[in-house]
Short mmCIF file of C-alpha atoms in Angstrom, two decimals:
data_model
loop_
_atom_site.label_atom_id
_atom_site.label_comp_id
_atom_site.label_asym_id
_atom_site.label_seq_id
_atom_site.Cartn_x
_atom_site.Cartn_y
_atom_site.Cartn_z
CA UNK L 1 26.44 216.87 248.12
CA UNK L 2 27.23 215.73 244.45
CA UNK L 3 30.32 213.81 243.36
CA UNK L 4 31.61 216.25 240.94
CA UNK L 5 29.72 219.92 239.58
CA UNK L 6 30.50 220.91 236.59
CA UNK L 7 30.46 224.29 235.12
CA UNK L 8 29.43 225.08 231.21
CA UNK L 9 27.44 222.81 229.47
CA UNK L 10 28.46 222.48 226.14
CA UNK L 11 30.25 220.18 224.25
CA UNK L 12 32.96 219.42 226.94
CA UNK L 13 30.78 219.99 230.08
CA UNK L 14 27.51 218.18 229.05
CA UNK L 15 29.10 214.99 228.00
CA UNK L 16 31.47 214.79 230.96
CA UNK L 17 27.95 214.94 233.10
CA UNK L 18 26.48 212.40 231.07
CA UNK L 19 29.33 210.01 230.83
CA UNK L 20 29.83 210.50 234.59
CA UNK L 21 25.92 209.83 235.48
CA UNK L 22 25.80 206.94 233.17
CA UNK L 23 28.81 205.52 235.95
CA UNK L 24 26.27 206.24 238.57
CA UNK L 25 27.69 209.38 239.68
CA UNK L 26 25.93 212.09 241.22
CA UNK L 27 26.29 215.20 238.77
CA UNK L 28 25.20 219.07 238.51
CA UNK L 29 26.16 220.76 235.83
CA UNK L 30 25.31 224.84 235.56
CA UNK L 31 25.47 227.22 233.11
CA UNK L 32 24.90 230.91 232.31
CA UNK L 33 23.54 230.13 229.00
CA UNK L 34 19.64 228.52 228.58
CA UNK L 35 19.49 226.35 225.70
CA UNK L 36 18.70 226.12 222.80
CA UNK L 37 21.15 229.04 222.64
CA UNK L 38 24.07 229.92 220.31
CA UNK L 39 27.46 230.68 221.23
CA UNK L 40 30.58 231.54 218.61
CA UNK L 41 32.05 228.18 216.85
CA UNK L 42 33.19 226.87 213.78
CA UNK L 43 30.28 224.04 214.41
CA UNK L 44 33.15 221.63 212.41
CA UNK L 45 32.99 217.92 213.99
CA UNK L 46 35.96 215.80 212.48
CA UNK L 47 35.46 211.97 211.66
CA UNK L 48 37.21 211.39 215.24
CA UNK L 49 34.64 214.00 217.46
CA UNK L 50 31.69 211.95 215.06
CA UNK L 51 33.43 208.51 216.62
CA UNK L 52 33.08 209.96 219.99
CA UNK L 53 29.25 210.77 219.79
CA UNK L 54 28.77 207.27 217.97
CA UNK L 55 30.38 205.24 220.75
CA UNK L 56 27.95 207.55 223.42
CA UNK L 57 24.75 206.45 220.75
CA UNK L 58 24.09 210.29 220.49
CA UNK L 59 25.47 210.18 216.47
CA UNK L 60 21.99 209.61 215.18
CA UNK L 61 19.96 211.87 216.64
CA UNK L 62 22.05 214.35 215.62
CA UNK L 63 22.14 212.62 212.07
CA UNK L 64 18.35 213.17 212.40
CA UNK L 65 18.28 216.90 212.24
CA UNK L 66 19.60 216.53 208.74
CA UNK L 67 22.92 218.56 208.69
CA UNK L 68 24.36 218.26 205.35
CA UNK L 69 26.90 215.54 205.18
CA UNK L 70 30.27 216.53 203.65
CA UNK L 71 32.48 213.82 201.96
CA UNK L 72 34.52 216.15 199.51
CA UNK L 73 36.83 218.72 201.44
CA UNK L 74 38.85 221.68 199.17
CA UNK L 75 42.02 222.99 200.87
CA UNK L 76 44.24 225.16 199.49
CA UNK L 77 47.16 227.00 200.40
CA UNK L 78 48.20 229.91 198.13
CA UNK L 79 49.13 227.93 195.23
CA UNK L 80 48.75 224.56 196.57
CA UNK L 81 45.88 222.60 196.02
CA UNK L 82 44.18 219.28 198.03
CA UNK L 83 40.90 218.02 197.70
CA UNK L 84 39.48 214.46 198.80
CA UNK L 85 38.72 213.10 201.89
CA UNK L 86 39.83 211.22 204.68
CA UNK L 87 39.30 207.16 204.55
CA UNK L 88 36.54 205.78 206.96
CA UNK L 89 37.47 206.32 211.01
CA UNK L 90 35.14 203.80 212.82
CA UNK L 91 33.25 203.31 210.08
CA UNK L 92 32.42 207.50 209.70
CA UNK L 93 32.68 208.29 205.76
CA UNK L 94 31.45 212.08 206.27
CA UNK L 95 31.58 215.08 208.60
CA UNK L 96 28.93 217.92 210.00
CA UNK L 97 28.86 221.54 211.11
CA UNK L 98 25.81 221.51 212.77
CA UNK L 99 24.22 224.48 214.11
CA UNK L 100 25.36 224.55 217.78
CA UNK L 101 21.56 225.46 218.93
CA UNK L 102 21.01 221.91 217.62
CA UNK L 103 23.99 220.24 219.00
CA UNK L 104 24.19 222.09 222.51
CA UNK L 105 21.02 221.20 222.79
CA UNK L 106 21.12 217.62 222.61
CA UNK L 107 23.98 217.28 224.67
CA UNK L 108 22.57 218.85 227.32
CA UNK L 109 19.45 216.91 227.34
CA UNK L 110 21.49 213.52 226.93
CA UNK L 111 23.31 214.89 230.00
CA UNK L 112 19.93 214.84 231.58
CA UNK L 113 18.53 211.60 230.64
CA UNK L 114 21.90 209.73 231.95
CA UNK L 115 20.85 210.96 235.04
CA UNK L 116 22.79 214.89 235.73
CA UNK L 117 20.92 217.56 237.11
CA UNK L 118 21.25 221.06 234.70
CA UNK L 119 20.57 224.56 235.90
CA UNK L 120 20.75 226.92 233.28
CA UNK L 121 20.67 230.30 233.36
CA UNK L 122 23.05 230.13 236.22
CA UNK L 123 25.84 232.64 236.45
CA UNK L 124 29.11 231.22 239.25
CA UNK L 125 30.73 234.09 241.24
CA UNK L 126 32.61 232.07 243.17
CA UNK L 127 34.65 228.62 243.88
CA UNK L 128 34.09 227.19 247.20
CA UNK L 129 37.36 225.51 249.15
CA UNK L 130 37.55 223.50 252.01
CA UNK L 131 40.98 222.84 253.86
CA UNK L 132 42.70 223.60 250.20
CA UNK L 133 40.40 221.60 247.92
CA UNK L 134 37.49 222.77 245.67
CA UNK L 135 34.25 221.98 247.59
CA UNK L 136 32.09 223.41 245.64
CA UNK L 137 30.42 226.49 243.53
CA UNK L 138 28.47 229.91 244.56
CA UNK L 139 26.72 231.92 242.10
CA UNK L 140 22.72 232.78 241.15
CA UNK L 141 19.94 232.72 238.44
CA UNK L 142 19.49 236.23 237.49
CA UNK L 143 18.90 238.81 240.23
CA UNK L 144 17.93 236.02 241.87
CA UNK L 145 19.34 234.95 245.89
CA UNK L 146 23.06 233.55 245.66
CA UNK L 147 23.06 229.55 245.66
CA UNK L 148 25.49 227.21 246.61
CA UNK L 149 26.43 223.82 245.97
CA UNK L 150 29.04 221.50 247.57
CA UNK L 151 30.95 218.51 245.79
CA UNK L 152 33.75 216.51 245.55
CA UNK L 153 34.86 217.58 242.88
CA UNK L 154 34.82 220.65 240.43
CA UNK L 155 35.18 220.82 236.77
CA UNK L 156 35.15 224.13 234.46
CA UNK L 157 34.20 223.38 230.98
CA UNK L 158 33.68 226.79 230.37
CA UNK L 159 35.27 227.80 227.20
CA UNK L 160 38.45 230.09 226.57
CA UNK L 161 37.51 232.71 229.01
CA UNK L 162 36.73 229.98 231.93
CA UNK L 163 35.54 231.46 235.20
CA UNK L 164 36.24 228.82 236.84
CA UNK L 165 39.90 229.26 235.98
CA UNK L 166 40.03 232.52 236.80
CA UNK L 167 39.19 231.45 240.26
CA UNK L 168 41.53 228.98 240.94
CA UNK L 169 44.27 230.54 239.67
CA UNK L 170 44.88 227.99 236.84
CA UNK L 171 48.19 229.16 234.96
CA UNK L 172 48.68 229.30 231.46
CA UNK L 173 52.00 227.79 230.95
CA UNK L 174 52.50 227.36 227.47
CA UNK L 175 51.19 230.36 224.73
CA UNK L 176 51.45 231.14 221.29
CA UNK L 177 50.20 234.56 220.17
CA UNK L 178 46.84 234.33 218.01
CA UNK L 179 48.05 235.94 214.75
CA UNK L 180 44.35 236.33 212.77
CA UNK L 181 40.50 237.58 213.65
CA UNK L 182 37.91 235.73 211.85
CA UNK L 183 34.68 237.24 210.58
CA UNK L 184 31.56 235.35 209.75
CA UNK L 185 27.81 234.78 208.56
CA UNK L 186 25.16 232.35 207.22
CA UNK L 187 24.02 232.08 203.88
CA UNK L 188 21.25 230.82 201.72
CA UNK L 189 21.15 230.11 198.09
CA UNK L 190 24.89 228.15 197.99
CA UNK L 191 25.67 225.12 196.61
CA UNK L 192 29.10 225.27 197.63
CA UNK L 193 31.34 221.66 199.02
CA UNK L 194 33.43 222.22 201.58
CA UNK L 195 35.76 225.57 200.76
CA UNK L 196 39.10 225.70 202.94
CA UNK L 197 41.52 229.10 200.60
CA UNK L 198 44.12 230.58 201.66
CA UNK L 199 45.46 233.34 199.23
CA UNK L 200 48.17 235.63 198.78
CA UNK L 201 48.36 238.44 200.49
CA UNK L 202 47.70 236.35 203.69
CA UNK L 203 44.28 235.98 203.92
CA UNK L 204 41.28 233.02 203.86
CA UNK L 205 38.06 231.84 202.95
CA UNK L 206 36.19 229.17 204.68
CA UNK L 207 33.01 227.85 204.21
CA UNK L 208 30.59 224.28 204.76
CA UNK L 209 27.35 224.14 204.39
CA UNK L 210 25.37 223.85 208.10
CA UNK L 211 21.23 223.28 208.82
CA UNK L 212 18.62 225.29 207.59
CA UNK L 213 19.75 224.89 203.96
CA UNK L 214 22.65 227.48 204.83
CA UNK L 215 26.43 227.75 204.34
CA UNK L 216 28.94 228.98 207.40
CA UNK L 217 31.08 231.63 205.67
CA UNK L 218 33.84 232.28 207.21
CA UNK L 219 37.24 235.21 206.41
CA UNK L 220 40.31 235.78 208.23
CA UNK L 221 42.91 238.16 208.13
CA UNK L 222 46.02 239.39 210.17
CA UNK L 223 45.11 241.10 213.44
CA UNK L 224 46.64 244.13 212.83
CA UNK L 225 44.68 244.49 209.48
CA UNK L 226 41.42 244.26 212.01
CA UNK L 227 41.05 248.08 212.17
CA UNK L 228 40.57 248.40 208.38
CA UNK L 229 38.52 245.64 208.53
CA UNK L 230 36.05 247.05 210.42
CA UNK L 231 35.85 250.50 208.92
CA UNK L 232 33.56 248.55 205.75
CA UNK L 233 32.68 245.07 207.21
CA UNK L 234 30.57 243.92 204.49
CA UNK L 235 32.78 245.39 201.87
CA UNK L 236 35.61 243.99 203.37
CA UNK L 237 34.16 240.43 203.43
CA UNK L 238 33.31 240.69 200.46
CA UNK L 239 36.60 241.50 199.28
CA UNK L 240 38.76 238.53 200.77
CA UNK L 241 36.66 236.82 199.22
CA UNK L 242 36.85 237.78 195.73
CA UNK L 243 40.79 238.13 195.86
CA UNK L 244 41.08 234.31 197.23
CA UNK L 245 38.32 232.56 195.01
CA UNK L 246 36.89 235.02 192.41
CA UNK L 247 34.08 232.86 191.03
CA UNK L 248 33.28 232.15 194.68
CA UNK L 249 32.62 235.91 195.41
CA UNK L 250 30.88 236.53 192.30
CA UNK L 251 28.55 233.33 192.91
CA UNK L 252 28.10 234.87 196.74
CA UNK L 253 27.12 238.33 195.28
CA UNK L 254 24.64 236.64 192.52
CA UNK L 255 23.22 234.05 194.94
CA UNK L 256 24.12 233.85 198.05
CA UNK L 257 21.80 235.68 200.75
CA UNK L 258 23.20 236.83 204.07
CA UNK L 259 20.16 235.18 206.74
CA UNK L 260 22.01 236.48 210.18
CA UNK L 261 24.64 239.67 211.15
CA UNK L 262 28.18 239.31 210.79
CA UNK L 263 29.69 237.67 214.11
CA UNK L 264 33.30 238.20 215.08
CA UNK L 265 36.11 235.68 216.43
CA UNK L 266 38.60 237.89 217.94
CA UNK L 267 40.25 234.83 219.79
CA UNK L 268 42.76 235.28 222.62
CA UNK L 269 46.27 233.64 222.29
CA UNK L 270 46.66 229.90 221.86
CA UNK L 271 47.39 228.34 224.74
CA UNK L 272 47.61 225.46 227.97
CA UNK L 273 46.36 226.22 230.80
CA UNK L 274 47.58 223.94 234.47
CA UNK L 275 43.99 221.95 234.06
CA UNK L 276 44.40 219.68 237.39
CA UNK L 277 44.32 221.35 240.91
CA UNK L 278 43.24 219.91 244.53
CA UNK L 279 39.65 218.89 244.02
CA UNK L 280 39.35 220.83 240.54
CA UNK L 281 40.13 220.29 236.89
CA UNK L 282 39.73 222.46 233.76
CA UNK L 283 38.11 220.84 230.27
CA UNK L 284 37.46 222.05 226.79
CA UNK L 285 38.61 225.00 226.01
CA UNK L 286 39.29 226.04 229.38
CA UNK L 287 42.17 224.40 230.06
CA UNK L 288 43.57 224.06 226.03
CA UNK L 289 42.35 226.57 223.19
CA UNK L 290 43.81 226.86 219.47
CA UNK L 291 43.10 229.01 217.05
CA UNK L 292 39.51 227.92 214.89
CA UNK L 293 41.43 227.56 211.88
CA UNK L 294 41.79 223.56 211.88
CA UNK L 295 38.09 223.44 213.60
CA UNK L 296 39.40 221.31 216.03
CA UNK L 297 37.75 222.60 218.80
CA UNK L 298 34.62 220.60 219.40
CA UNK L 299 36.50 217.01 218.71
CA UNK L 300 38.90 217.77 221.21
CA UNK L 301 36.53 218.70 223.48
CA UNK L 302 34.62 215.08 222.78
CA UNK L 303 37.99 213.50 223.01
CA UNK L 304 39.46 214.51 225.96
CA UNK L 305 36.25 214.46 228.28
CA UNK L 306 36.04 210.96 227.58
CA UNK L 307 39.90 210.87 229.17
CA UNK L 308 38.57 213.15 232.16
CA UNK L 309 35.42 211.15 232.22
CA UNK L 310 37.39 207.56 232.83
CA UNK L 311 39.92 209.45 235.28
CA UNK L 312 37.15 211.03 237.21
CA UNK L 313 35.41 207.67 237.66
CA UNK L 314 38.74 205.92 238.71
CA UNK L 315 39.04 208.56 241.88
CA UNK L 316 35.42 208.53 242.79
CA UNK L 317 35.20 204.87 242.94
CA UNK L 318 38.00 204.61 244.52
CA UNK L 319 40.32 202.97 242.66
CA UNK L 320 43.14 205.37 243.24
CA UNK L 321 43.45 208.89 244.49
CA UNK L 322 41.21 211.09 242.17
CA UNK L 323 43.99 214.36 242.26
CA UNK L 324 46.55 211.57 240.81
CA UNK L 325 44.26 210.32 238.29
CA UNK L 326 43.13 213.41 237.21
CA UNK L 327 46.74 214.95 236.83
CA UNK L 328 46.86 212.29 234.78
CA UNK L 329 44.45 213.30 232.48
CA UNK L 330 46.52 216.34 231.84
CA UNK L 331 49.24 214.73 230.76
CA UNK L 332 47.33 212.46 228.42
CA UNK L 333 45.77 215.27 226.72
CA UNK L 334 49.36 217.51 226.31
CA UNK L 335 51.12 214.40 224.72
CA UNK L 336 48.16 213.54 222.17
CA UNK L 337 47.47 217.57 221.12
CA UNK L 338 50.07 218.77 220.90
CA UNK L 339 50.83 218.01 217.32
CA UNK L 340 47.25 219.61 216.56
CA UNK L 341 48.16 222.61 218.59
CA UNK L 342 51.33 223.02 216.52
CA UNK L 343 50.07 222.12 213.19
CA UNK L 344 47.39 224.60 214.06
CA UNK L 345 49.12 227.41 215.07
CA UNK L 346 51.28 226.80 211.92
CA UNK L 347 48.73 227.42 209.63
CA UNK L 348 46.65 229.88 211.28
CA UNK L 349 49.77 232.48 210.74
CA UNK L 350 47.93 232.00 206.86
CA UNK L 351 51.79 231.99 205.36
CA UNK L 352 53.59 228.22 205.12
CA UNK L 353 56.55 227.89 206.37
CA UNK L 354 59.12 226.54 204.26
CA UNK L 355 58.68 223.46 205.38
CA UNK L 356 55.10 223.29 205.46
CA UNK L 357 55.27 224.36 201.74
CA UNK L 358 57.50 221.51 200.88
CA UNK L 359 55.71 218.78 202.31
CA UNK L 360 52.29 220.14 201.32
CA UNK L 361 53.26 220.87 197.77
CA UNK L 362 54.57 217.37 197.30
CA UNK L 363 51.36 216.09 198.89
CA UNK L 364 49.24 217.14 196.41
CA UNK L 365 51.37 215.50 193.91
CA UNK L 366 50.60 212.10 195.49
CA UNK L 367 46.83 210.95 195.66
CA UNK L 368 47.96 208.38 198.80
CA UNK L 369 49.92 210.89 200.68
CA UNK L 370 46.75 213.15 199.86
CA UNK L 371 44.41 211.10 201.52
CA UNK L 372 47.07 210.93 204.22
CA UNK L 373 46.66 214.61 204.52
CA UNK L 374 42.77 214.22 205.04
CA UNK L 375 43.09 211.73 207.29
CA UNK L 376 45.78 214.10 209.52
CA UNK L 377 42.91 216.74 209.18
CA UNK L 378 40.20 214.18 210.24
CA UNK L 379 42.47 212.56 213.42
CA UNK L 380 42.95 209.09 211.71
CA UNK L 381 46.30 209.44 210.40
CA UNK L 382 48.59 210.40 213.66
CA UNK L 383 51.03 213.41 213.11
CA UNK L 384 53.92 211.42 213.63
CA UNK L 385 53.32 208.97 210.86
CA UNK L 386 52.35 212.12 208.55
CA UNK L 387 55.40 214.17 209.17
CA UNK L 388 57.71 211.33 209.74
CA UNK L 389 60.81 211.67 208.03
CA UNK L 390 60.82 208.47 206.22
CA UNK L 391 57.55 208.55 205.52
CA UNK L 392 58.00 212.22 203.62
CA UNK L 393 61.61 210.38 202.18
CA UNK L 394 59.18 207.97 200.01
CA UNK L 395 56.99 210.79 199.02
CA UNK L 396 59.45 212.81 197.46
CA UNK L 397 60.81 209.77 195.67
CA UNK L 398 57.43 209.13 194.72
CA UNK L 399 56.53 212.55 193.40
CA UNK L 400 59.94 213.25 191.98
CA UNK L 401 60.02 209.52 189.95
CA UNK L 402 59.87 210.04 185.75
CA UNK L 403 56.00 209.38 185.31
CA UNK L 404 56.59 206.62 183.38
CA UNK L 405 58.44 205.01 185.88
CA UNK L 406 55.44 205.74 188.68
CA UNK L 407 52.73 204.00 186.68
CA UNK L 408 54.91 200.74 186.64
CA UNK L 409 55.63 201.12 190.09
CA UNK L 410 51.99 201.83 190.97
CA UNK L 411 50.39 199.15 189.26
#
């Protein structure tokens, strides 16, 4: 029997194992995926998801595959336009999009050398319960004889879709509809810093250059435009492109040299799902998905399997019931996303509100409050000191003050 199994081993499920194992837990993580493998992802990792893998001494090994270091980040909404970066978070001046059959693969393999057993290639069918707790998983490699495996506890970790929630009947209890699709490839022959545009007509343009000497480019659009989008992919791409940053587009056409097919992100709703049930818990996107548009995916998967990780030991060792310290786990991780998830879900609609306009508008008036911004994007500057409201009272002083007046005051 192992302490906890966990299912999906990507970048919630593999460091749970390892973090776990490193305790001196007993650990089996599975996963219908072999690796190295791909999987859809904005492969962003924010300053805060970088502290997490520097704290677990993973950071430079992944530094080692050489993906491109970004320290200059371009955001722009319509008219409005930011560009900087974020100050230092534990000492982190950049950020990476790695390739995720790079990253997947080293997490799994650091899961391994702490000590967790992986199966890959395995493929759970069912959830095992004993006297109203989860015992346990059932599933099979292939066509191959069904397996099972018994633990103490069960984590899903995998993604949006989780099976494992699907079997314990994990509720989504909060939801916001998903308003955009997302459409992307990888390029060669870009020299391109990191490109976040949203134009009129309420569409975007991302793009950051990944391994391989290639850039992720990235468009989004309103779902119900999806049809039309699909009639002329490449010409549609192509478009959005050229409507949100023209000399972009025409640099993409001259230059830029499509290496893979076009992969889709037709994302389900943003939502919460119950995450904390009698012997189970749900990680990662499985229990808590947003839309990709603030990348925040793979840092909040870091982040809060560290939280899991900690409350998971507490119960196992005995230091209090594991149930009540994993419940708690839950609530950590609602109270410290939740200004993501709204902030996200904000901006993914790819038309400000008016007062995201205002306070965006008047932040790229103000070089501090615009680092501010970066920092709110990287997970250094909390939401609440961003957005509070006399916080925002000094920056429209500030940006409203007679510029001769502002240089005194400044200096």
């Amino acid at each position: 029997m192992y302490d906890v199994i966990v299912v999906g081993a990507r970048c919630a499920g593999s460091p749970l194992a390892m973090l776990l194992a490193r305790r001196g837990h007993k650990v089996l993580v599975v996963d219908r995926a072999t690796f190295p493998s791909d999987t859809v992802s904005t492969h962003y990792i924010h300053q805060a998801g970088l502290s997490r893998l520097q704290d677990w001494g993973i950071l430079d090994r992944l530094v080692a595959t050489e993906p491109p270091a970004m320290r200059h980040l371009t955001f722009s909404y319509t008219d409005i336009f930011l560009e900087g970066f974020a100050d230092p978070i534990d000492g982190i001046t950049e950020v990476y999009s790695p390739r995720r059959t790079i990253l997947d693969e080293i997490l799994v393999d650091e899961a391994r050398k702490a000590g967790a057993e992986v199966v890959e290639g395995f493929t759970v069918t069912d959830v095992i319960f004993t006297e109203g707790r989860a015992a346990g998983v059932r599933g099979r490699i292939g066509d191959g004889p069904e397996r099972e495996f018994t633990a103490r506890f069960v984590v899903g970790a995998d993604g949006r879709n989780s099976t494992v929630a699907g079997l314990v009947k994990a509720e989504i209890y909060r939801s916001v509809p998903a308003a955009c699709f997302v459409y992307y490839s990888y390029y060669s022959g870009l020299d391109w810093t990191f490109q976040h545009r949203t134009g009129f007509g309420e569409q975007q343009l991302g793009a950051w250059p990944t391994h391989h000497g290639q850039h992720l480019v990235a468009v989004m659009r309103r779902k119900e435009r999806m049809r039309e989008f699909r009639a002329d992919v490449e010409g549609s791409f192509h478009e959005i492109i050229d409507q949100v940053v023209p000399e972009l587009g025409e640099d993409l056409r001259t230059n830029g040299k499509r290496a893979e097919n076009y992969r889709a992100m037709a994302y389900p709703d943003n939502f919460y799902r119950r995450s904390a049930g009698p012997g189970w818990a749900l990680v990662g996107d499985a229990g808590y998905h947003k839309d990709p548009f603030t990348g925040w995916g793979i840092t909040d998967a870091l982040k809060y399997t560290e939280v899991l990780a900690e409350k998971l030991h507490e119960g196992l060792s005995g230091a209090r019931p594991i149930d009540e310290s994993v419940e708690e786990y839950t609530k950590i991780r609602d109270a410290e996303s939740n200004g993501t998830f709204e902030l996200t879900c904000s901006l993914a609609e790819l038309s400000l509100t008016p007062y995201y306009d205002s306070v965006f508008r008047a932040t790229s008036m103000s070089p501090e409050y615009t680092t501010k911004f970066f920092g709110l994007i990287a997970g250094g500057v909390p939401g609440e000191e961003f957005f509070a409201p006399a916080n925002l009272e000094r920056l429209y002083e500030d940006v409203n003050m007679p510029a001769d007046r502002r240089i005194l005051t400044q200096s």
